[in-house]
Each structure stands twice: as structure tokens, then as C-alpha cells.
């Protein structure tokens, strides 16, 4: 008879926790999972999925405009936010039920409660103050929006969590932040008809992305009427007669109906009892783990956003899966965090993989850049000024493609496919040898023949 009530206790029913629990149970482990809010976690409930539905909704306005050029008479259009939110909520409820059913079918016992660590083997369930003794524990508690250090009027400010539940579409919204969530919501609200101001403290939006991508997207967003203010921060928010008055660091005031902060997400570790269990945090406040997601306590593991390696759903899922394979499946598996393709669902969309030009030039002696910016066929036809950017970064010595950066329609779909080739180590010659699919925008990726820039670094540097 085991001394433990369960072989594995998973805290958090999001992308990483759900996958780990299901796979571990499939290997015959006794698994319990606690979820304090809704099964599915950030991605399903208040992240990727509802966001993408809002992105789809926001793009219709542009499609209606283009349709006329193609001979359609669209007639008068109108948009009803309440309908979109109600339909979105129905879809999320369907997905939550599917996730719950999958877990149960796999033999996982679900506890709908907050769970905290009491010691290195004991999990306390707060709903009924029950203690569960677990042989292994997986922490998959995700992240939470950081709202800064607290400015005057912070109580009037929403995060992305609340943006999904607004009762009406704001006519004017100010979003603070320059990361992908800020940029995506700016484009969503603008597409749906709001007047959008994006305020960011840095020089340019999307820090960490390739500089050409950052500049290109900023220009395209501005063409669509989004006002982008850099090198400023919000200093105070005050309720006034006709909305919220936002004071910026240059003392400019802007009056809007809603203020949203998307200023980064923090690992969700508060009040978890990590100290009682002896689990260490790193200097970023995330749970410190090794390549097998093991924490400083050998039988306690952590996956997903709470470890702040790469805060993306497919990464959390892969980490959860690898954890279960390693511990219960007899297949020790480390997750490779290099060359992860990713998308930003802005308007236009971004798809990237691999190194930025700056990173490549720091790490390689000769870097060749192949770059093109063009008006896609569908837009040219209707006289739109929208441009697409494609950029390949190639190691001049080995010819290997080190990075690919796309800004334009369907960039996310394109980068998923090109990502396979780049992950496999494709060279520029491999891309050249691939026949183009014509007429597409993606064909540019295999037809760029001329080096637009070549950077050679002195070996002695
Ligand atoms: C607005 C937004 C858009 C995003 N868009 C994308 C995208 O397009 N593509 C992409 O790849 N990623 C996207 N992400 C990121 C993605 O959602 C996360 O990387 C992913 O959900 C992380 O999974 P996780 O398992 O680590 O944590 P989560 O999915 O956050 O799950 C953690 C779960 O743990 C629960 N929990 C926390 N503490 C406790 C406790 N003590 N007891 C019980 N339960 C607890 C929480 O309620 C939550 O359900 C987006 C995120 C946001 C916020």
C-alpha cells in the first residue's frame, strides 16, 4: 500500500497542467488536478482562443472595404459587441467542457479549488481544507497580468482578462504596453471601430522582435489609424464626466472610455506555499527548473508560464508532455526551446522563427539578409497601401537559414510551415530549390535571390 494518496498532483488546469495530467494518467499513474477557476486555463478561457475569435471579428471591417473593389455591394454594416461576446462565451464554455471531459475520460480526478503547498509532499485544497499527500507534484499555475507599481487611479484600469468581458465596445481606448498582447488588442479594437491610442515606454513596439518587423508593423498600424506614442508612460488615470482622463509622463492628457494595461505577465506564484515546500524562484520571480522541468525539490516539477521560459501555449503543452514522458513513461525528454515559431495576431499579422538580425550579427561572422517589402496582389487590386514584409537571415558561412520574419496576411500560417524546414536546418539553397506556388505571397520566401545586405564581423571582436 502506497503512503501517498496520489502519484501525481497537478496544480493548475491550463495548457501545461492538463496535458501533463492526461499523459501521466495514460501511463497508469494515479493523478489529481486542482483548478481554481476554469479548466482550460489562460489559453482557452482568457488568452489565445477568445483573442483569436476577436481578431477574426475585427478583420471583417477591412474585408468589407476590400469587397467593394472586387465588385460587391456590401450595403450598410453594423457591429454588435454583445453578440460577439455572447457567442465567444458559448464557444469557451464548449471548449472548457471538452477539456474537462477529456481529463475525466483519461482517469484524472479533478478538484475545482485553489490548491497550495503545505510541505514538500502535502497539497491543501482550500475549498474543503482537505490535505492530499502526493508522491510527485507538478506546478502549472501559469501567469497573471502585471499592472505595474500602482499609479493613481489604477482601479479604473483593466487588463486583458477584463477586456474579454466588457459590456460594450469602448469608443476610445488607451492601451499601455508594447508587447504582443498590447499590439493585438490595439488592432482588435481598431478593427471593430474604436479610436485606439497605444502608449509604450520604449523606443518602439515589440521589443525583442526583429527591428524591421517592429518598424514595419508600427507603420502599418498607423496607416490603419492607431495612434502610437512611444517613450511615454501613463502616470495617472482619473474619472471625469465623459470618461477617463489619462495623464502621460509628458503631462499630456488624453480622455478615453477605457484604459487597458498590457505591461507584461508575471509567474503565478503568490501564496502557493513554495517556501514551505522549499521550491526556489529565479531572479525573474519564476520557478527555477532544469531541462526536465524539475525544481529545487527533486519530486516537485513546474511547467509553462510559471517557469517563464517561453510563455506560449504550445511550449507549455510540450513541457507538460515531456514531463509526463520522463517521469511516468520511462522516456526522459528535454524540451528544445530553440527555433520556436510564433505569431502575433496583429493587423497585419506577424510570423517569426529563429534569430533576429541583431542576434545573428552578434553570433555569426557573416550574415546575409534577404529582404522584400511589397504590396500584396489582393490589396493592390483595391488600391490599398498595405505592405507585406519578408526577411530571411542566413549564415553566410554555412548557408543555413537562421531566421525568418514575415509581416503580412496569413504570416502565422506561413511561419508554421516554413518553421519545419528551418527547424530541420534548411539552407538558403534548399529554399531556392523549392518551386514557388504561384500566385501566392508566400512564394516570395523561395524566390528572393539577391542579398539585400551582407554583414561581416571582424573575427577579433
Ligand atoms: C491575452 C493573451 C493572449 C495569448 N495569446 C497567445 C497566442 O496567441 N499563442 C500562444 O501560444 N500563447 C498565447 N498566450 C499565452 C498562453 O495563454 C500561455 O502561454 C499558456 O496558457 C500557458 O499555459 P500554462 O499551463 O502555463 O498556464 P495557464 O494556461 O495560465 O493555466 C494555469 C491555470 O492554473 C490555475 N491556477 C493558478 N493557481 C492555482 C492554484 N493555486 N490552485 C489551482 N489552480 C490554480 C489558473 O486558474 C489557470 O487555469 C496568450 C496569453 C494571453 C493572456
PDB file of C-alpha atoms in Angstrom, residues 156-360:
ATOM      1  CA  UNK A 156     -10.047  52.271 -13.368  1.00  0.00           C
ATOM      2  CA  UNK A 157      -7.578  50.279 -15.457  1.00  0.00           C
ATOM      3  CA  UNK A 158      -8.403  46.890 -16.964  1.00  0.00           C
ATOM      4  CA  UNK A 159      -6.098  44.074 -18.108  1.00  0.00           C
ATOM      5  CA  UNK A 160      -6.638  41.645 -20.980  1.00  0.00           C
ATOM      6  CA  UNK A 161      -8.656  39.479 -18.555  1.00  0.00           C
ATOM      7  CA  UNK A 162     -11.403  42.104 -18.309  1.00  0.00           C
ATOM      8  CA  UNK A 163     -11.154  43.162 -21.957  1.00  0.00           C
ATOM      9  CA  UNK A 164     -12.902  39.906 -22.874  1.00  0.00           C
ATOM     10  CA  UNK A 165     -15.910  40.812 -20.734  1.00  0.00           C
ATOM     11  CA  UNK A 166     -16.561  44.491 -21.406  1.00  0.00           C
ATOM     12  CA  UNK A 167     -20.261  45.218 -21.569  1.00  0.00           C
ATOM     13  CA  UNK A 168     -19.806  47.494 -24.568  1.00  0.00           C
ATOM     14  CA  UNK A 169     -17.199  48.316 -27.178  1.00  0.00           C
ATOM     15  CA  UNK A 170     -15.285  51.396 -25.996  1.00  0.00           C
ATOM     16  CA  UNK A 171     -15.464  54.268 -28.468  1.00  0.00           C
ATOM     17  CA  UNK A 172     -11.997  55.403 -27.327  1.00  0.00           C
ATOM     18  CA  UNK A 173      -9.443  53.153 -25.667  1.00  0.00           C
ATOM     19  CA  UNK A 174      -5.881  53.746 -24.496  1.00  0.00           C
ATOM     20  CA  UNK A 175      -3.680  50.681 -24.182  1.00  0.00           C
ATOM     21  CA  UNK A 176      -0.380  50.857 -22.355  1.00  0.00           C
ATOM     22  CA  UNK A 177       2.238  48.304 -23.416  1.00  0.00           C
ATOM     23  CA  UNK A 178       4.315  47.379 -26.422  1.00  0.00           C
ATOM     24  CA  UNK A 179       4.300  43.597 -26.319  1.00  0.00           C
ATOM     25  CA  UNK A 180       2.269  41.255 -28.450  1.00  0.00           C
ATOM     26  CA  UNK A 181      -0.844  41.365 -26.267  1.00  0.00           C
ATOM     27  CA  UNK A 182      -0.933  45.190 -26.319  1.00  0.00           C
ATOM     28  CA  UNK A 183      -0.419  45.267 -30.072  1.00  0.00           C
ATOM     29  CA  UNK A 184      -3.026  42.582 -30.753  1.00  0.00           C
ATOM     30  CA  UNK A 185      -5.693  44.284 -28.651  1.00  0.00           C
ATOM     31  CA  UNK A 186      -4.903  47.645 -30.257  1.00  0.00           C
ATOM     32  CA  UNK A 187      -5.584  46.094 -33.661  1.00  0.00           C
ATOM     33  CA  UNK A 188      -8.695  44.262 -32.444  1.00  0.00           C
ATOM     34  CA  UNK A 189     -10.298  47.400 -31.035  1.00  0.00           C
ATOM     35  CA  UNK A 190      -9.279  49.488 -34.055  1.00  0.00           C
ATOM     36  CA  UNK A 191     -10.743  46.896 -36.438  1.00  0.00           C
ATOM     37  CA  UNK A 192     -14.002  46.903 -34.511  1.00  0.00           C
ATOM     38  CA  UNK A 193     -14.238  50.701 -34.745  1.00  0.00           C
ATOM     39  CA  UNK A 194     -12.695  52.089 -31.542  1.00  0.00           C
ATOM     40  CA  UNK A 195     -10.289  55.024 -31.631  1.00  0.00           C
ATOM     41  CA  UNK A 196      -7.101  53.473 -30.255  1.00  0.00           C
ATOM     42  CA  UNK A 197      -4.055  55.057 -28.634  1.00  0.00           C
ATOM     43  CA  UNK A 198      -1.110  52.810 -27.772  1.00  0.00           C
ATOM     44  CA  UNK A 199       1.331  54.163 -25.214  1.00  0.00           C
ATOM     45  CA  UNK A 200       4.673  52.472 -24.733  1.00  0.00           C
ATOM     46  CA  UNK A 201       7.654  53.472 -22.598  1.00  0.00           C
ATOM     47  CA  UNK A 202      10.310  52.136 -25.019  1.00  0.00           C
ATOM     48  CA  UNK A 203      11.577  53.433 -28.368  1.00  0.00           C
ATOM     49  CA  UNK A 204       9.390  51.178 -30.460  1.00  0.00           C
ATOM     50  CA  UNK A 205       6.754  48.475 -30.036  1.00  0.00           C
ATOM     51  CA  UNK A 206       7.521  44.735 -29.860  1.00  0.00           C
ATOM     52  CA  UNK A 207      10.843  44.764 -28.052  1.00  0.00           C
ATOM     53  CA  UNK A 208      12.775  41.575 -28.801  1.00  0.00           C
ATOM     54  CA  UNK A 209      11.402  41.234 -32.335  1.00  0.00           C
ATOM     55  CA  UNK A 210      13.494  41.986 -35.417  1.00  0.00           C
ATOM     56  CA  UNK A 211      13.858  45.753 -35.862  1.00  0.00           C
ATOM     57  CA  UNK A 212      12.468  45.701 -39.415  1.00  0.00           C
ATOM     58  CA  UNK A 213       9.398  43.853 -38.145  1.00  0.00           C
ATOM     59  CA  UNK A 214       8.883  46.410 -35.394  1.00  0.00           C
ATOM     60  CA  UNK A 215       9.127  49.352 -37.762  1.00  0.00           C
ATOM     61  CA  UNK A 216       7.012  47.731 -40.462  1.00  0.00           C
ATOM     62  CA  UNK A 217       4.188  46.832 -38.096  1.00  0.00           C
ATOM     63  CA  UNK A 218       4.206  50.248 -36.486  1.00  0.00           C
ATOM     64  CA  UNK A 219       3.836  51.931 -39.877  1.00  0.00           C
ATOM     65  CA  UNK A 220       1.048  49.551 -40.902  1.00  0.00           C
ATOM     66  CA  UNK A 221      -0.808  50.070 -37.615  1.00  0.00           C
ATOM     67  CA  UNK A 222      -0.532  53.826 -38.025  1.00  0.00           C
ATOM     68  CA  UNK A 223      -1.890  53.543 -41.582  1.00  0.00           C
ATOM     69  CA  UNK A 224      -4.939  51.910 -40.019  1.00  0.00           C
ATOM     70  CA  UNK A 225      -5.451  54.891 -37.727  1.00  0.00           C
ATOM     71  CA  UNK A 226      -3.899  53.617 -34.482  1.00  0.00           C
ATOM     72  CA  UNK A 227      -2.072  56.367 -32.631  1.00  0.00           C
ATOM     73  CA  UNK A 228       1.219  55.054 -31.232  1.00  0.00           C
ATOM     74  CA  UNK A 229       3.003  57.124 -28.600  1.00  0.00           C
ATOM     75  CA  UNK A 230       6.442  55.845 -27.559  1.00  0.00           C
ATOM     76  CA  UNK A 231       8.794  56.930 -24.760  1.00  0.00           C
ATOM     77  CA  UNK A 232       5.864  57.819 -22.507  1.00  0.00           C
ATOM     78  CA  UNK A 233       4.111  56.111 -19.652  1.00  0.00           C
ATOM     79  CA  UNK A 234       0.739  56.538 -18.028  1.00  0.00           C
ATOM     80  CA  UNK A 235       1.194  58.444 -14.761  1.00  0.00           C
ATOM     81  CA  UNK A 236      -2.384  58.714 -13.538  1.00  0.00           C
ATOM     82  CA  UNK A 237      -5.947  57.908 -14.520  1.00  0.00           C
ATOM     83  CA  UNK A 238      -8.832  59.998 -13.277  1.00  0.00           C
ATOM     84  CA  UNK A 239     -12.558  59.510 -13.717  1.00  0.00           C
ATOM     85  CA  UNK A 240     -14.091  62.555 -15.397  1.00  0.00           C
ATOM     86  CA  UNK A 241     -17.577  63.384 -16.700  1.00  0.00           C
ATOM     87  CA  UNK A 242     -17.160  61.849 -20.129  1.00  0.00           C
ATOM     88  CA  UNK A 243     -14.759  59.023 -19.485  1.00  0.00           C
ATOM     89  CA  UNK A 244     -11.289  58.584 -18.051  1.00  0.00           C
ATOM     90  CA  UNK A 245      -8.607  61.246 -18.198  1.00  0.00           C
ATOM     91  CA  UNK A 246      -5.173  59.711 -18.667  1.00  0.00           C
ATOM     92  CA  UNK A 247      -2.143  61.740 -17.683  1.00  0.00           C
ATOM     93  CA  UNK A 248       1.007  60.819 -19.597  1.00  0.00           C
ATOM     94  CA  UNK A 249       4.583  61.349 -18.414  1.00  0.00           C
ATOM     95  CA  UNK A 250       4.955  64.393 -20.695  1.00  0.00           C
ATOM     96  CA  UNK A 251       1.898  65.836 -18.874  1.00  0.00           C
ATOM     97  CA  UNK A 252      -0.307  65.459 -21.922  1.00  0.00           C
ATOM     98  CA  UNK A 253      -3.873  64.451 -21.058  1.00  0.00           C
ATOM     99  CA  UNK A 254      -5.967  62.090 -23.151  1.00  0.00           C
ATOM    100  CA  UNK A 255      -9.633  61.406 -22.461  1.00  0.00           C
ATOM    101  CA  UNK A 256     -10.854  57.906 -23.327  1.00  0.00           C
ATOM    102  CA  UNK A 257     -13.587  55.483 -22.315  1.00  0.00           C
ATOM    103  CA  UNK A 258     -11.335  52.608 -21.276  1.00  0.00           C
ATOM    104  CA  UNK A 259      -7.728  52.210 -20.220  1.00  0.00           C
ATOM    105  CA  UNK A 260      -6.072  48.826 -20.546  1.00  0.00           C
ATOM    106  CA  UNK A 261      -2.609  47.836 -19.347  1.00  0.00           C
ATOM    107  CA  UNK A 262      -0.785  45.043 -21.129  1.00  0.00           C
ATOM    108  CA  UNK A 263       2.553  45.587 -19.478  1.00  0.00           C
ATOM    109  CA  UNK A 264       3.747  42.013 -19.142  1.00  0.00           C
ATOM    110  CA  UNK A 265       2.687  38.909 -17.279  1.00  0.00           C
ATOM    111  CA  UNK A 266       4.187  37.600 -14.042  1.00  0.00           C
ATOM    112  CA  UNK A 267       4.594  33.982 -12.959  1.00  0.00           C
ATOM    113  CA  UNK A 268       1.646  32.983 -10.781  1.00  0.00           C
ATOM    114  CA  UNK A 269       3.438  32.020  -7.556  1.00  0.00           C
ATOM    115  CA  UNK A 270       1.862  34.245  -4.920  1.00  0.00           C
ATOM    116  CA  UNK A 271       0.559  32.391  -1.859  1.00  0.00           C
ATOM    117  CA  UNK A 272       1.344  28.991  -3.358  1.00  0.00           C
ATOM    118  CA  UNK A 273       3.356  27.823  -0.347  1.00  0.00           C
ATOM    119  CA  UNK A 274       6.565  27.451  -2.341  1.00  0.00           C
ATOM    120  CA  UNK A 275       8.703  28.410   0.644  1.00  0.00           C
ATOM    121  CA  UNK A 276       7.055  25.807   2.850  1.00  0.00           C
ATOM    122  CA  UNK A 277       7.876  23.193   0.238  1.00  0.00           C
ATOM    123  CA  UNK A 278      11.404  24.502  -0.385  1.00  0.00           C
ATOM    124  CA  UNK A 279      10.833  25.403  -4.064  1.00  0.00           C
ATOM    125  CA  UNK A 280      13.199  28.124  -5.263  1.00  0.00           C
ATOM    126  CA  UNK A 281      12.460  31.059  -7.562  1.00  0.00           C
ATOM    127  CA  UNK A 282      14.936  32.533 -10.034  1.00  0.00           C
ATOM    128  CA  UNK A 283      15.836  36.224 -10.231  1.00  0.00           C
ATOM    129  CA  UNK A 284      12.836  36.874 -12.516  1.00  0.00           C
ATOM    130  CA  UNK A 285      10.444  35.565  -9.856  1.00  0.00           C
ATOM    131  CA  UNK A 286       9.709  32.400 -11.847  1.00  0.00           C
ATOM    132  CA  UNK A 287      10.090  28.843 -10.568  1.00  0.00           C
ATOM    133  CA  UNK A 288      13.623  27.656 -11.277  1.00  0.00           C
ATOM    134  CA  UNK A 289      13.713  24.385 -13.191  1.00  0.00           C
ATOM    135  CA  UNK A 290      16.233  22.208 -15.003  1.00  0.00           C
ATOM    136  CA  UNK A 291      15.892  20.799 -18.532  1.00  0.00           C
ATOM    137  CA  UNK A 292      13.436  18.178 -17.248  1.00  0.00           C
ATOM    138  CA  UNK A 293      11.269  20.825 -15.526  1.00  0.00           C
ATOM    139  CA  UNK A 294      12.476  19.645 -12.106  1.00  0.00           C
ATOM    140  CA  UNK A 295      12.520  22.326  -9.374  1.00  0.00           C
ATOM    141  CA  UNK A 296      14.964  22.649  -6.488  1.00  0.00           C
ATOM    142  CA  UNK A 297      12.902  19.906  -4.765  1.00  0.00           C
ATOM    143  CA  UNK A 298      13.533  16.693  -6.749  1.00  0.00           C
ATOM    144  CA  UNK A 299       9.958  15.334  -6.729  1.00  0.00           C
ATOM    145  CA  UNK A 300       8.336  18.734  -7.458  1.00  0.00           C
ATOM    146  CA  UNK A 301       8.216  19.906 -11.078  1.00  0.00           C
ATOM    147  CA  UNK A 302       6.949  23.014 -12.842  1.00  0.00           C
ATOM    148  CA  UNK A 303       5.937  23.690 -16.447  1.00  0.00           C
ATOM    149  CA  UNK A 304       4.506  26.531 -18.508  1.00  0.00           C
ATOM    150  CA  UNK A 305       4.328  30.257 -17.822  1.00  0.00           C
ATOM    151  CA  UNK A 306       5.120  29.839 -14.129  1.00  0.00           C
ATOM    152  CA  UNK A 307       8.669  28.934 -15.191  1.00  0.00           C
ATOM    153  CA  UNK A 308       8.859  31.881 -17.637  1.00  0.00           C
ATOM    154  CA  UNK A 309      10.914  30.071 -20.263  1.00  0.00           C
ATOM    155  CA  UNK A 310       8.812  30.856 -23.341  1.00  0.00           C
ATOM    156  CA  UNK A 311       5.297  31.919 -22.400  1.00  0.00           C
ATOM    157  CA  UNK A 312       3.396  30.260 -25.235  1.00  0.00           C
ATOM    158  CA  UNK A 313       0.698  27.610 -25.222  1.00  0.00           C
ATOM    159  CA  UNK A 314       2.452  25.034 -27.433  1.00  0.00           C
ATOM    160  CA  UNK A 315       5.553  25.364 -25.258  1.00  0.00           C
ATOM    161  CA  UNK A 316       3.580  24.769 -22.043  1.00  0.00           C
ATOM    162  CA  UNK A 317       1.903  21.748 -23.657  1.00  0.00           C
ATOM    163  CA  UNK A 318       5.220  20.331 -24.845  1.00  0.00           C
ATOM    164  CA  UNK A 319       6.794  20.845 -21.410  1.00  0.00           C
ATOM    165  CA  UNK A 320       3.839  19.114 -19.730  1.00  0.00           C
ATOM    166  CA  UNK A 321       4.022  16.211 -22.161  1.00  0.00           C
ATOM    167  CA  UNK A 322       7.800  15.840 -21.796  1.00  0.00           C
ATOM    168  CA  UNK A 323       7.457  15.893 -18.012  1.00  0.00           C
ATOM    169  CA  UNK A 324       4.939  13.017 -18.079  1.00  0.00           C
ATOM    170  CA  UNK A 325       7.000  11.028 -20.607  1.00  0.00           C
ATOM    171  CA  UNK A 326      10.107  11.460 -18.473  1.00  0.00           C
ATOM    172  CA  UNK A 327       8.592  10.633 -15.101  1.00  0.00           C
ATOM    173  CA  UNK A 328       5.921   8.064 -15.902  1.00  0.00           C
ATOM    174  CA  UNK A 329       6.666   6.861 -19.426  1.00  0.00           C
ATOM    175  CA  UNK A 330      10.282   5.826 -18.990  1.00  0.00           C
ATOM    176  CA  UNK A 331      11.327   8.202 -21.789  1.00  0.00           C
ATOM    177  CA  UNK A 332      13.463  11.034 -20.399  1.00  0.00           C
ATOM    178  CA  UNK A 333      12.669  14.014 -22.642  1.00  0.00           C
ATOM    179  CA  UNK A 334      14.036  17.537 -22.585  1.00  0.00           C
ATOM    180  CA  UNK A 335      12.184  20.283 -24.437  1.00  0.00           C
ATOM    181  CA  UNK A 336      14.159  22.143 -27.074  1.00  0.00           C
ATOM    182  CA  UNK A 337      13.307  25.828 -26.726  1.00  0.00           C
ATOM    183  CA  UNK A 338      15.311  26.901 -29.784  1.00  0.00           C
ATOM    184  CA  UNK A 339      13.697  27.873 -33.073  1.00  0.00           C
ATOM    185  CA  UNK A 340      10.120  28.073 -31.801  1.00  0.00           C
ATOM    186  CA  UNK A 341       7.884  29.601 -34.486  1.00  0.00           C
ATOM    187  CA  UNK A 342       5.419  32.137 -33.210  1.00  0.00           C
ATOM    188  CA  UNK A 343       2.804  34.598 -34.444  1.00  0.00           C
ATOM    189  CA  UNK A 344       1.420  37.956 -33.419  1.00  0.00           C
ATOM    190  CA  UNK A 345      -2.188  38.308 -34.498  1.00  0.00           C
ATOM    191  CA  UNK A 346      -1.917  41.990 -35.222  1.00  0.00           C
ATOM    192  CA  UNK A 347      -3.269  43.574 -38.387  1.00  0.00           C
ATOM    193  CA  UNK A 348      -1.257  42.768 -40.440  1.00  0.00           C
ATOM    194  CA  UNK A 349      -0.155  39.542 -38.812  1.00  0.00           C
ATOM    195  CA  UNK A 350       3.412  38.646 -37.837  1.00  0.00           C
ATOM    196  CA  UNK A 351       5.069  35.227 -38.136  1.00  0.00           C
ATOM    197  CA  UNK A 352       8.639  34.701 -36.944  1.00  0.00           C
ATOM    198  CA  UNK A 353      11.125  31.964 -36.219  1.00  0.00           C
ATOM    199  CA  UNK A 354      14.764  31.941 -35.207  1.00  0.00           C
ATOM    200  CA  UNK A 355      17.190  34.781 -34.800  1.00  0.00           C
ATOM    201  CA  UNK A 356      16.603  38.458 -35.348  1.00  0.00           C
ATOM    202  CA  UNK A 357      19.143  40.284 -37.492  1.00  0.00           C
ATOM    203  CA  UNK A 358      20.737  41.795 -34.371  1.00  0.00           C
ATOM    204  CA  UNK A 359      21.093  38.390 -32.689  1.00  0.00           C
ATOM    205  CA  UNK A 360      22.516  36.819 -35.852  1.00  0.00           C
TER     206      UNK A 360
END
